[in-house]
Coordinates of N, CA, C and O and ligand atoms in Angstrom, one line a residue:
M1 N 117.5 60.7 73.7 CA 116.5 59.8 73.3 C 115.8 60.1 71.9 O 115.4 61.3 71.7
S2 N 115.7 59.2 71.1 CA 115.1 59.4 69.8 C 113.6 59.2 69.8 O 113.2 58.2 70.3
I3 N 112.9 60.2 69.3 CA 111.4 60.1 69.3 C 111.0 60.3 67.8 O 111.3 61.2 67.2
A4 N 110.0 59.4 67.5 CA 109.4 59.4 66.1 C 107.9 59.6 66.2 O 107.3 59.2 67.2
L5 N 107.4 60.4 65.3 CA 106.0 60.5 65.2 C 105.4 59.7 64.0 O 106.0 59.7 62.9
C6 N 104.4 59.0 64.2 CA 103.6 58.3 63.2 C 102.2 59.0 63.1 O 101.3 58.7 64.0
P7 N 102.0 60.0 62.2 CA 100.8 60.7 62.2 C 99.8 60.1 61.4 O 100.0 59.5 60.4
G8 N 98.5 60.5 61.6 CA 97.4 60.0 60.7 C 96.0 60.3 61.3 O 95.9 60.8 62.4
S9 N 95.0 59.9 60.5 CA 93.6 60.0 61.0 C 93.2 58.7 61.8 O 92.4 58.8 62.6
F10 N 93.8 57.6 61.3 CA 93.4 56.3 62.0 C 92.0 56.1 62.2 O 91.5 55.7 63.3
D11 N 91.2 56.2 61.1 CA 89.7 56.1 61.2 C 89.2 54.9 60.3 O 88.5 55.2 59.3
P12 N 89.5 53.6 60.7 CA 90.2 53.2 61.8 C 91.6 52.8 61.6 O 92.0 52.8 60.5
V13 N 92.3 52.4 62.6 CA 93.6 51.8 62.5 C 93.5 50.5 61.7 O 92.6 49.7 61.9
T14 N 94.4 50.3 60.7 CA 94.4 49.1 59.9 C 95.7 48.3 60.3 O 96.6 48.8 60.9
L15 N 95.7 47.1 59.7 CA 96.9 46.2 59.9 C 98.1 46.9 59.3 O 99.3 46.7 59.7
G16 N 97.9 47.7 58.2 CA 99.0 48.4 57.5 C 99.6 49.5 58.4 O 100.8 49.5 58.6
H17 N 98.7 50.3 59.2 CA 99.2 51.2 60.1 C 100.0 50.5 61.3 O 101.1 50.9 61.6
L18 N 99.4 49.4 61.8 CA 100.1 48.7 62.9 C 101.5 48.2 62.4 O 102.5 48.2 63.3
D19 N 101.6 47.7 61.2 CA 102.9 47.2 60.7 C 103.9 48.3 60.7 O 105.0 48.1 61.2
I20 N 103.5 49.5 60.3 CA 104.4 50.7 60.2 C 104.8 51.1 61.7 O 105.9 51.3 62.0
I21 N 103.8 51.1 62.6 CA 104.0 51.5 64.0 C 105.0 50.5 64.7 O 106.0 51.0 65.3
E22 N 104.7 49.3 64.5 CA 105.6 48.3 65.0 C 107.1 48.3 64.6 O 108.0 48.3 65.4
R23 N 107.2 48.5 63.2 CA 108.5 48.5 62.7 C 109.2 49.9 63.1 O 110.4 49.9 63.4
T24 N 108.5 51.0 63.2 CA 109.1 52.2 63.6 C 109.6 52.1 65.1 O 110.6 52.6 65.5
S25 N 108.9 51.3 65.9 CA 109.2 51.2 67.3 C 110.5 50.5 67.6 O 111.1 50.5 68.6
R26 N 110.9 49.7 66.5 CA 112.2 49.0 66.6 C 113.4 49.9 66.4 O 114.5 49.6 66.7
H27 N 113.1 51.1 65.7 CA 114.2 52.0 65.4 C 114.4 53.2 66.2 O 115.3 54.0 66.0
F28 N 113.4 53.5 67.0 CA 113.4 54.7 67.8 C 113.1 54.3 69.3 O 112.5 53.3 69.6
D29 N 113.6 55.2 70.2 CA 113.3 54.9 71.6 C 111.9 55.1 72.0 O 111.4 54.3 72.8
E30 N 111.2 56.1 71.4 CA 109.8 56.3 71.7 C 109.1 56.6 70.3 O 109.7 57.3 69.4
V31 N 107.9 56.1 70.2 CA 107.0 56.4 69.1 C 105.8 57.1 69.6 O 105.1 56.5 70.5
I32 N 105.4 58.2 69.0 CA 104.2 58.8 69.4 C 103.2 58.8 68.2 O 103.6 59.2 67.0
V33 N 102.2 58.0 68.4 CA 101.1 57.9 67.2 C 100.3 59.1 67.3 O 99.6 59.3 68.4
A34 N 100.4 60.0 66.4 CA 99.7 61.3 66.5 C 98.5 61.4 65.7 O 98.5 61.3 64.5
V35 N 97.4 61.4 66.4 CA 96.1 61.3 65.7 C 95.6 62.7 65.5 O 95.4 63.5 66.5
I36 N 95.3 63.1 64.2 CA 94.9 64.4 64.0 C 93.5 64.7 64.5 O 92.5 63.9 64.3
R37 N 93.4 65.9 65.1 CA 92.1 66.3 65.6 C 91.2 67.0 64.6 O 90.0 67.1 64.8
N38 N 91.8 67.5 63.6 CA 91.0 68.4 62.6 C 91.2 67.9 61.1 O 91.6 68.7 60.4
P39 N 90.9 66.6 60.9 CA 91.2 66.2 59.6 C 90.3 66.9 58.5 O 89.1 67.2 58.9
Q40 N 90.8 67.1 57.4 CA 90.0 67.8 56.3 C 89.1 66.8 55.6 O 89.2 66.6 54.5
K41 N 88.5 66.0 56.4 CA 87.7 64.8 55.9 C 86.3 64.9 56.2 O 85.9 65.6 57.2
S42 N 85.5 64.2 55.4 CA 84.0 64.2 55.6 C 83.7 63.4 56.9 O 84.7 63.1 57.6
K43 N 82.6 63.0 57.1 CA 82.2 62.3 58.3 C 83.1 61.2 58.8 O 83.4 60.3 58.0
S44 N 83.4 61.2 60.1 CA 84.3 60.2 60.5 C 83.5 59.0 61.0 O 82.3 59.2 61.4
L45 N 84.1 57.8 60.9 CA 83.4 56.7 61.4 C 83.5 56.5 63.0 O 82.6 56.3 63.6
F46 N 84.7 56.8 63.5 CA 84.9 56.7 64.9 C 85.3 58.1 65.5 O 85.9 58.9 64.8
T47 N 84.8 58.3 66.8 CA 85.3 59.5 67.5 C 86.7 59.4 67.8 O 87.3 58.3 67.7
L48 N 87.4 60.5 68.1 CA 88.8 60.6 68.5 C 89.0 59.6 69.6 O 90.0 58.9 69.7
E49 N 88.2 59.6 70.6 CA 88.4 58.7 71.8 C 88.3 57.3 71.4 O 89.1 56.4 71.9
E50 N 87.4 57.0 70.6 CA 87.3 55.5 70.1 C 88.6 55.2 69.3 O 89.1 54.0 69.5
R51 N 89.1 56.1 68.5 CA 90.3 55.8 67.7 C 91.5 55.6 68.7 O 92.4 54.7 68.5
Q52 N 91.5 56.4 69.7 CA 92.6 56.4 70.7 C 92.5 55.0 71.5 O 93.5 54.3 71.6
E53 N 91.4 54.6 71.8 CA 91.1 53.3 72.5 C 91.6 52.2 71.7 O 92.3 51.3 72.1
M54 N 91.2 52.2 70.4 CA 91.6 51.0 69.5 C 93.1 51.0 69.3 O 93.8 50.0 69.3
L55 N 93.7 52.2 69.1 CA 95.2 52.3 68.9 C 95.9 51.8 70.1 O 96.9 51.1 70.1
S56 N 95.4 52.2 71.3 CA 96.0 51.8 72.6 C 95.9 50.3 72.8 O 96.9 49.7 73.2
E57 N 94.8 49.8 72.4 CA 94.6 48.3 72.6 C 95.5 47.5 71.7 O 96.2 46.6 72.0
E58 N 95.7 48.0 70.4 CA 96.4 47.3 69.4 C 97.9 47.5 69.6 O 98.7 46.8 69.0
T59 N 98.4 48.5 70.3 CA 99.8 48.7 70.5 C 100.2 48.4 72.0 O 101.3 48.7 72.3
A60 N 99.3 47.9 72.7 CA 99.6 47.6 74.2 C 100.9 46.8 74.3 O 101.5 46.9 75.4
H61 N 101.2 45.9 73.4 CA 102.4 45.1 73.5 C 103.7 45.8 73.2 O 104.8 45.3 73.4
L62 N 103.6 47.1 72.8 CA 104.8 47.8 72.4 C 105.0 48.9 73.6 O 104.3 49.9 73.6
D63 N 106.0 48.6 74.4 CA 106.3 49.5 75.5 C 106.6 51.0 75.2 O 106.4 51.8 76.0
N64 N 107.2 51.1 74.0 CA 107.7 52.5 73.7 C 106.7 53.3 72.7 O 107.2 54.2 72.1
V65 N 105.6 52.8 72.7 CA 104.5 53.5 71.9 C 103.5 54.2 72.7 O 102.9 53.6 73.6
R66 N 103.2 55.5 72.3 CA 102.0 56.0 73.1 C 101.2 56.9 72.1 O 101.7 57.1 71.0
I67 N 100.0 57.1 72.4 CA 99.0 57.8 71.5 C 98.7 59.1 72.0 O 98.6 59.4 73.2
A68 N 98.7 60.1 71.0 CA 98.3 61.5 71.4 C 97.6 62.1 70.3 O 97.6 61.6 69.1
F69 N 96.9 63.2 70.6 CA 96.1 63.9 69.6 C 96.9 65.2 69.2 O 97.6 65.7 70.0
F70 N 96.7 65.6 68.0 CA 97.3 67.0 67.6 C 96.4 67.7 66.8 O 95.4 67.1 66.2
K71 N 96.6 69.0 66.8 CA 95.7 69.9 66.1 C 96.6 70.9 65.4 O 97.7 71.3 66.0
G72 N 96.3 71.4 64.2 CA 97.2 72.4 63.6 C 98.3 71.7 62.9 O 98.2 70.6 62.4
L73 N 99.5 72.4 62.9 CA 100.6 71.8 62.1 C 101.3 70.7 62.8 O 101.6 70.8 64.0
L74 N 101.6 69.7 62.1 CA 102.3 68.6 62.6 C 103.8 69.0 63.2 O 104.3 68.5 64.2
V75 N 104.4 69.9 62.5 CA 105.8 70.3 62.9 C 105.7 71.0 64.3 O 106.7 70.9 65.1
D76 N 104.6 71.7 64.6 CA 104.5 72.3 65.9 C 104.3 71.3 67.0 O 105.0 71.4 68.1
F77 N 103.5 70.2 66.8 CA 103.4 69.1 67.7 C 104.7 68.5 67.9 O 105.1 68.1 69.0
A78 N 105.5 68.3 66.7 CA 106.8 67.7 66.8 C 107.7 68.4 67.7 O 108.4 67.8 68.6
A79 N 107.7 69.8 67.5 CA 108.6 70.6 68.4 C 108.2 70.5 69.8 O 109.1 70.4 70.7
E80 N 106.9 70.6 70.1 CA 106.4 70.5 71.5 C 106.8 69.2 72.2 O 107.1 69.2 73.4
H81 N 106.9 68.1 71.4 CA 107.3 66.9 72.1 C 108.7 66.4 71.8 O 109.1 65.3 72.2
G82 N 109.5 67.3 71.3 CA 110.9 67.1 71.0 C 111.1 65.9 70.1 O 112.1 65.1 70.2
A83 N 110.2 65.7 69.1 CA 110.4 64.6 68.1 C 111.5 64.8 67.2 O 111.6 66.0 66.6
D84 N 112.2 63.8 66.8 CA 113.3 63.9 65.9 C 113.0 63.6 64.4 O 113.6 64.1 63.5
A85 N 111.8 62.9 64.3 CA 111.6 62.4 63.0 C 110.0 62.1 62.8 O 109.4 61.9 63.8
I86 N 109.6 62.2 61.6 CA 108.2 61.8 61.2 C 108.5 60.5 60.4 O 109.4 60.4 59.6
V87 N 107.6 59.4 60.7 CA 107.8 58.2 59.9 C 106.4 57.9 59.2 O 105.4 58.0 59.9
K88 N 106.5 57.6 57.9 CA 105.3 57.3 57.1 C 105.5 56.0 56.4 O 106.6 55.7 56.0
G89 N 104.4 55.3 56.2 CA 104.4 54.2 55.4 C 104.2 54.6 53.9 O 103.3 55.4 53.6
L90 N 104.9 53.9 52.9 CA 104.7 54.2 51.5 C 104.1 52.9 50.9 O 104.7 51.9 50.9
R91 N 102.8 53.0 50.5 CA 102.2 51.8 50.0 C 102.6 51.6 48.5 O 102.7 50.4 48.0
A92 N 102.5 52.6 47.7 CA 102.7 52.5 46.3 C 103.2 53.8 45.7 O 103.2 54.8 46.4
V93 N 103.6 53.8 44.4 CA 104.1 55.0 43.9 C 103.1 56.1 43.9 O 103.5 57.3 44.1
S94 N 101.8 55.8 43.9 CA 100.8 56.7 44.0 C 100.8 57.6 45.3 O 100.4 58.7 45.4
D95 N 101.4 57.0 46.4 CA 101.5 57.8 47.5 C 102.7 58.7 47.5 O 102.7 59.7 48.3
F96 N 103.6 58.5 46.6 CA 104.9 59.2 46.7 C 104.8 60.7 46.6 O 105.4 61.4 47.3
D97 N 104.1 61.1 45.5 CA 104.1 62.5 45.2 C 103.6 63.4 46.4 O 104.3 64.3 46.8
Y98 N 102.5 63.0 46.9 CA 101.9 63.8 48.0 C 102.8 63.7 49.3 O 103.0 64.7 50.0
E99 N 103.2 62.5 49.6 CA 104.1 62.3 50.7 C 105.5 63.0 50.6 O 106.0 63.7 51.6
L100 N 106.0 63.0 49.4 CA 107.2 63.8 49.2 C 107.0 65.3 49.4 O 107.8 66.0 50.1
Q101 N 105.9 65.8 48.9 CA 105.5 67.2 49.1 C 105.4 67.6 50.5 O 106.0 68.5 51.0
M102 N 104.7 66.7 51.3 CA 104.5 67.0 52.7 C 105.8 66.9 53.4 O 106.1 67.7 54.3
A103 N 106.7 65.9 53.1 CA 108.0 65.8 53.8 C 108.8 67.0 53.5 O 109.5 67.5 54.4
Q104 N 108.8 67.5 52.3 CA 109.6 68.7 52.0 C 109.1 70.0 52.6 O 109.9 70.8 53.1
M105 N 107.7 70.1 52.7 CA 107.1 71.2 53.4 C 107.5 71.2 54.8 O 107.9 72.2 55.4
N106 N 107.4 70.0 55.5 CA 107.7 69.9 56.9 C 109.2 70.2 57.2 O 109.6 70.8 58.2
Q107 N 110.0 69.8 56.2 CA 111.5 70.0 56.3 C 111.7 71.5 56.3 O 112.5 72.1 57.0
R108 N 111.0 72.2 55.3 CA 111.2 73.6 55.2 C 110.7 74.4 56.4 O 111.4 75.3 56.9
L109 N 109.6 73.9 57.0 CA 109.0 74.6 58.1 C 109.8 74.5 59.4 O 109.9 75.5 60.1
S110 N 110.4 73.3 59.6 CA 111.1 73.2 60.9 C 112.3 72.5 60.9 O 113.0 72.3 61.9
G111 N 112.7 71.9 59.7 CA 113.9 71.1 59.5 C 113.8 69.7 60.0 O 114.7 68.9 59.9
I112 N 112.6 69.3 60.3 CA 112.4 67.8 60.7 C 112.5 67.0 59.5 O 112.0 67.3 58.4
D113 N 113.0 65.8 59.6 CA 113.1 64.8 58.6 C 112.0 63.8 58.6 O 111.5 63.5 59.7
T114 N 111.6 63.4 57.4 CA 110.6 62.4 57.4 C 111.3 61.1 56.8 O 112.0 61.1 55.8
F115 N 111.0 60.0 57.5 CA 111.5 58.7 57.0 C 110.4 57.9 56.5 O 109.3 57.9 57.1
F116 N 110.6 57.2 55.3 CA 109.5 56.4 54.8 C 109.9 54.9 55.0 O 111.0 54.5 54.7
I117 N 108.9 54.1 55.3 CA 109.0 52.7 55.5 C 108.1 52.1 54.4 O 106.9 52.5 54.2
S118 N 108.7 51.1 53.6 CA 107.8 50.5 52.5 C 106.8 49.6 53.3 O 107.2 48.8 54.1
T119 N 105.6 49.8 52.9 CA 104.5 48.9 53.4 C 104.8 47.5 53.1 O 105.2 47.2 51.9
S120 N 104.4 46.6 53.9 CA 104.5 45.2 53.6 C 103.6 44.9 52.4 O 102.4 45.4 52.4
P121 N 104.0 44.2 51.4 CA 103.1 43.9 50.2 C 101.8 43.4 50.5 O 100.7 43.8 49.9
K122 N 101.7 42.7 51.7 CA 100.3 42.1 52.0 C 99.3 43.3 52.4 O 98.2 43.0 52.5
H123 N 99.9 44.4 52.7 CA 99.1 45.5 53.1 C 99.0 46.7 52.1 O 98.4 47.7 52.4
S124 N 99.6 46.5 51.0 CA 99.9 47.7 50.1 C 98.6 48.2 49.6 O 98.6 49.4 49.1
F125 N 97.5 47.6 49.6 CA 96.3 48.1 49.0 C 95.3 48.7 50.1 O 94.3 49.1 49.7
L126 N 95.8 48.6 51.3 CA 94.9 48.9 52.4 C 94.9 50.4 52.6 O 95.9 51.1 52.7
S127 N 93.6 51.0 52.8 CA 93.5 52.3 53.3 C 92.2 52.3 54.2 O 91.4 51.5 54.0
S128 N 92.2 53.2 55.1 CA 91.1 53.3 56.1 C 89.8 53.5 55.3 O 88.8 52.9 55.6
S129 N 89.9 54.4 54.3 CA 88.6 54.7 53.6 C 88.1 53.5 52.8 O 86.9 53.2 52.9
L130 N 89.0 52.7 52.3 CA 88.5 51.5 51.5 C 87.9 50.5 52.5 O 86.9 49.9 52.2
V131 N 88.6 50.3 53.6 CA 88.2 49.4 54.6 C 86.8 49.8 55.1 O 85.9 49.0 55.3
R132 N 86.6 51.1 55.4 CA 85.3 51.6 55.8 C 84.2 51.2 54.8 O 83.1 50.8 55.2
E133 N 84.5 51.4 53.5 CA 83.5 51.2 52.5 C 83.2 49.7 52.4 O 82.0 49.4 52.3
V134 N 84.2 48.9 52.5 CA 83.9 47.4 52.5 C 83.1 47.0 53.6 O 82.1 46.3 53.4
A135 N 83.4 47.5 54.8 CA 82.7 47.1 56.0 C 81.2 47.6 55.9 O 80.3 47.0 56.3
K136 N 81.1 48.8 55.4 CA 79.8 49.4 55.3 C 78.8 48.5 54.5 O 77.6 48.5 54.8
Y137 N 79.3 47.9 53.4 CA 78.4 47.1 52.7 C 78.5 45.6 53.0 O 78.2 44.7 52.2
G138 N 79.0 45.3 54.2 CA 79.0 44.0 54.7 C 80.1 43.1 54.2 O 80.1 41.9 54.4
G139 N 81.1 43.6 53.6 CA 82.3 42.8 53.1 C 83.2 42.4 54.4 O 83.0 43.0 55.4
D140 N 84.0 41.4 54.1 CA 84.8 40.8 55.1 C 86.1 41.6 55.3 O 86.9 41.6 54.4
V141 N 86.3 42.3 56.4 CA 87.5 43.1 56.6 C 88.5 42.4 57.6 O 89.4 43.0 58.1
S142 N 88.2 41.1 57.9 CA 89.0 40.5 58.9 C 90.5 40.3 58.7 O 91.3 40.2 59.6
S143 N 90.8 40.4 57.4 CA 92.2 40.4 57.1 C 92.9 41.7 56.9 O 94.1 41.8 56.6
M144 N 92.1 42.8 57.2 CA 92.6 44.1 57.0 C 92.8 44.9 58.2 O 93.5 45.9 58.3
V145 N 92.0 44.6 59.3 CA 92.0 45.3 60.6 C 92.1 44.3 61.7 O 91.6 43.1 61.5
P146 N 92.5 44.6 62.9 CA 92.5 43.6 63.9 C 91.1 43.3 64.3 O 90.1 44.0 64.1
P147 N 90.9 42.0 64.8 CA 89.5 41.6 65.2 C 88.7 42.5 66.0 O 87.5 42.7 65.7
R148 N 89.3 43.1 67.0 CA 88.5 44.1 67.8 C 88.0 45.3 67.0 O 86.9 45.8 67.3
V149 N 88.9 45.7 66.0 CA 88.4 46.9 65.2 C 87.3 46.4 64.2 O 86.3 47.1 64.1
A150 N 87.4 45.2 63.7 CA 86.4 44.7 62.8 C 85.1 44.6 63.5 O 84.0 44.9 63.0
K151 N 85.1 44.2 64.8 CA 84.0 44.1 65.6 C 83.3 45.4 65.8 O 82.1 45.6 65.6
R152 N 84.1 46.4 66.2 CA 83.6 47.7 66.4 C 82.9 48.3 65.1 O 81.9 48.9 65.1
M153 N 83.7 48.1 64.0 CA 83.0 48.5 62.7 C 81.8 47.9 62.4 O 80.7 48.6 62.1
A154 N 81.7 46.6 62.6 CA 80.3 45.9 62.4 C 79.3 46.5 63.3 O 78.1 46.7 62.8
E155 N 79.6 46.8 64.6 CA 78.6 47.3 65.5 C 78.1 48.7 65.1 O 76.9 48.9 65.0
V156 N 79.1 49.5 64.5 CA 78.6 50.8 64.1 C 77.6 50.7 62.9 O 76.6 51.3 62.9
F157 N 78.0 49.8 61.9 CA 77.1 49.7 60.7 C 75.9 49.0 61.1 O 74.8 49.3 60.5
E158 N 75.9 48.0 62.0 CA 74.6 47.4 62.5 C 73.7 48.4 63.1 O 72.5 48.3 62.8
R159 N 74.2 49.2 63.9 CA 73.4 50.3 64.5 C 72.9 51.3 63.5 O 72.1 52.2 63.8
G160 N 73.4 51.2 62.2 CA 72.9 52.1 61.2 C 73.3 53.6 61.3 O 72.7 54.5 60.9
E161 N 74.4 53.8 62.1 CA 74.9 55.1 62.4 C 75.5 55.8 61.2 O 75.7 57.0 61.1
M162 N 76.0 55.0 60.2 CA 76.7 55.6 59.1 C 76.1 55.3 57.8 O 76.8 54.7 56.9
E163 N 74.8 55.5 57.6 CA 74.2 55.3 56.4 C 74.7 56.0 55.2 O 75.1 57.1 55.4
Ligands
PNS1 O1 95.9 59.4 57.8 P1 96.0 60.7 56.9 O2 94.7 61.3 56.8 O3 96.6 60.4 55.5 O4 97.0 61.7 57.6 C1 97.4 62.9 57.1 C2 98.1 63.7 58.1 C3 97.4 63.9 59.3 C4 99.4 63.0 58.4 C5 98.5 65.1 57.4 O5 97.3 65.6 56.9 C6 99.1 66.1 58.4 O6 100.3 65.9 58.8 N1 98.3 67.1 58.8 C7 98.6 68.1 59.8 C8 98.6 69.5 59.2 C9 100.0 69.9 58.7 O7 100.9 69.9 59.3 N2 99.9 70.3 57.4 C10 101.1 70.6 56.6 C11 101.8 69.3 56.2 S1 102.8 69.6 54.9

């Protein structure tokens, strides 16, 4: 059975992520969406549990996709779950340098291969951080994240939790 990992912070999941997850699910028997527990990032918008809930809701129609958390090295998580590959979306050339470096490092560490899927042009400018910023200042993110995610983002900012 072929198992792929789609790793990331997913804070929050965007339509770009979902496009990559859906397309990955067509090529592998199982897809594990691996949400990092210890991102080197400043304050998060959503808790890990909220991110898992949103990912589960938005991938509920995909029978071979499940959500899991990981901590530490992605290659260790891959080994624990018997994953054959890592799959990442490439949005633009600007992603390439860093993604190539990570792919080569992961290959060196454990021999695991990374496959890149080109992001759909309609999502090529999307990132969770930009979406967070737009939503924070009241911009319309309805074409960037699923409606349920947009609603949750609006609720967080309305409550003033993320000034
Ligand atoms: O959504 P992000 O924040 O761009 O995801 C980055 C992520 C989580 C995929 C990357 O930081 C990662 O794989 N971290 C795990 C730690 C690790 O294995 N580091 C060595 C990679 S070369």
